[in-house]
Amino acid sequence: MRHRIAAVSAAALLTLAGATGIAEAQPAGLYAPSAVVLTVGQGEDAATAVRAVTVSCAPTAQGTHPDPKAACAALAATSGTLDALLAAPDSHRACPMHYAPVTVTADGVWQGSRISWKHTFANACTMSATLNGNAVFAF
Amino acid sequence: MRHRIAAVSAAALLTLAGATGIAEAQPAGLYAPSAVVLTVGQGEDAATAVRAVTVSCAPTAQGTHPDPKAACAALAATSGTLDALLAAPDSHRACPMHYAPVTVTADGVWQGSRISWKHTFANACTMSATLNGNAVFAF
């Protein structure tokens, strides 16, 4: 019943928006959108992505990410501040010090706010040890 | 048969990558990735997105865009230069001159290369007349 009222209100707002020429042609929905492109690329800049997946988290978790549900949960745990992904490295791992950089990016919208995040790891081992099994870049 | 050979080669490369410590933990796949987040927001900046969808175009068209196939075809027609979306306005439409800006963005990866595109229309009518039925922002 509550849903029905909400739907009617959205329709009413839409009509109003149409009448007054307000920007949106369609209702914004009842949830803030979360839609992110995640990439992994070789090198220091993010110009070329070797792998890229999408994940959309509302109203349901979906996307080309192999586990959108886990990725959405992991993104939610960062509250949109993706540096949080770097905060729990696996302290039991040691990585060689060679430099073969891997750059990961996250761009899009998290709960209605734009996110644009990039991080370069010294090499793939460092990336793996730092992310420590986090689902976001597990693709 | 060809697929099987390709798969074996990928596995061989992967082993090699593992042995030499090259960056990628997984093969890049046989196609360049295309994964884009599209947003529509009110105002001149893109900080807040009212609507956001994902579209992924390879190997198949999918995403939360209501018509991923049409969106991928329309994106392909731009060859990654999204200003092309502005090049075919509906010359039969007239729009009021009031300023109620709508900003659209496209961020992500198109055929392996990063794209980050933003355009602000003076108002929703201008947006609709300019995009002229193009599928990319029809959500």
Coordinates of C-alpha atoms in Angstrom, one line a residue, chain B residues 2-111:
Chain B
R2 CA 39.8 -22.9 -32.5
H3 CA 38.3 -21.9 -29.2
R4 CA 40.0 -24.7 -27.5
I5 CA 43.3 -23.7 -28.9
A6 CA 42.7 -20.1 -27.8
A7 CA 41.8 -21.3 -24.3
V8 CA 44.9 -23.4 -24.0
S9 CA 47.1 -20.5 -25.2
A10 CA 45.5 -18.2 -22.7
A11 CA 46.2 -20.7 -20.0
A12 CA 49.8 -21.0 -21.2
L13 CA 50.2 -17.2 -21.2
L14 CA 48.7 -17.1 -17.7
T15 CA 51.1 -19.6 -16.4
L16 CA 53.9 -17.6 -18.0
A17 CA 52.6 -14.4 -16.4
G18 CA 52.5 -16.1 -13.1
A19 CA 56.0 -17.4 -13.5
T20 CA 57.5 -14.1 -14.5
G21 CA 55.5 -12.0 -12.1
I22 CA 53.7 -10.1 -14.9
A23 CA 50.9 -8.0 -13.6
E24 CA 47.7 -9.7 -14.5
A25 CA 46.2 -12.5 -12.3
Q26 CA 43.6 -13.4 -15.0
P27 CA 43.7 -13.3 -18.8
A28 CA 42.5 -10.1 -20.4
G29 CA 40.0 -11.9 -22.6
L30 CA 39.9 -12.0 -26.3
Y31 CA 38.0 -8.7 -26.7
A32 CA 38.8 -5.2 -25.5
P33 CA 36.4 -4.3 -22.7
S34 CA 33.6 -1.8 -23.1
A35 CA 31.9 -0.8 -19.8
V36 CA 30.4 2.6 -19.3
V37 CA 28.4 4.3 -16.6
L38 CA 25.9 6.8 -18.0
T39 CA 24.3 9.5 -15.8
V40 CA 21.8 12.3 -16.0
G41 CA 21.7 15.0 -13.4
Q42 CA 20.2 18.4 -12.7
G43 CA 22.5 21.4 -12.6
E44 CA 25.7 22.4 -14.3
D45 CA 28.1 20.0 -12.6
A46 CA 28.0 16.2 -12.5
A47 CA 28.6 15.8 -8.8
T48 CA 25.1 14.5 -8.2
A49 CA 23.5 12.0 -10.6
V50 CA 19.7 11.8 -10.5
R51 CA 19.8 8.7 -12.7
A52 CA 22.6 6.3 -13.5
V53 CA 22.8 3.1 -15.5
T54 CA 25.5 0.8 -16.6
V55 CA 26.1 -0.7 -20.0
S56 CA 28.6 -3.3 -21.0
C57 CA 29.1 -4.0 -24.7
A58 CA 31.4 -7.0 -25.1
P59 CA 31.1 -9.9 -25.5
T60 CA 27.3 -9.2 -25.3
A61 CA 25.3 -6.1 -24.6
Q62 CA 24.0 -5.9 -21.1
G63 CA 23.6 -3.6 -18.2
T64 CA 20.9 -1.7 -16.2
H65 CA 20.3 0.5 -19.3
P66 CA 16.8 -0.3 -20.4
D67 CA 18.0 -1.2 -23.9
P68 CA 21.7 -2.2 -23.7
K69 CA 21.7 -3.4 -27.3
A70 CA 20.5 -0.1 -28.7
A71 CA 22.8 1.8 -26.4
C72 CA 25.9 -0.2 -27.5
A73 CA 25.0 0.3 -31.1
A74 CA 24.6 4.1 -30.5
L75 CA 27.9 4.2 -28.6
A76 CA 29.6 2.2 -31.4
A77 CA 28.4 4.8 -33.9
T78 CA 30.3 7.5 -32.0
S79 CA 33.6 5.5 -32.1
G80 CA 34.2 6.6 -28.5
T81 CA 33.9 10.3 -29.4
L82 CA 30.7 11.1 -27.6
D83 CA 30.4 14.7 -29.0
A84 CA 29.1 12.8 -32.0
L85 CA 25.9 12.4 -30.0
L86 CA 25.3 16.2 -30.4
A87 CA 25.7 16.2 -34.1
A88 CA 22.2 15.3 -35.2
P89 CA 19.7 17.5 -33.5
D90 CA 16.0 17.5 -34.4
S91 CA 15.8 20.7 -36.5
H92 CA 12.0 20.7 -36.3
R93 CA 11.9 21.3 -32.6
A94 CA 11.9 24.6 -30.9
C95 CA 12.9 24.9 -27.2
P96 CA 12.2 27.6 -24.6
M97 CA 15.3 29.6 -23.7
H98 CA 15.0 29.2 -19.9
Y99 CA 18.0 27.9 -18.1
A100 CA 17.4 24.7 -16.1
P101 CA 20.6 22.8 -16.9
V102 CA 20.8 19.1 -17.3
T103 CA 24.2 17.4 -17.3
V104 CA 24.8 14.1 -18.8
T105 CA 28.0 12.1 -18.4
A106 CA 29.6 8.9 -19.7
D107 CA 32.6 7.4 -17.9
G108 CA 34.4 4.2 -18.2
V109 CA 36.1 2.2 -20.9
W110 CA 35.2 2.0 -24.6
Q111 CA 37.0 -0.8 -26.5

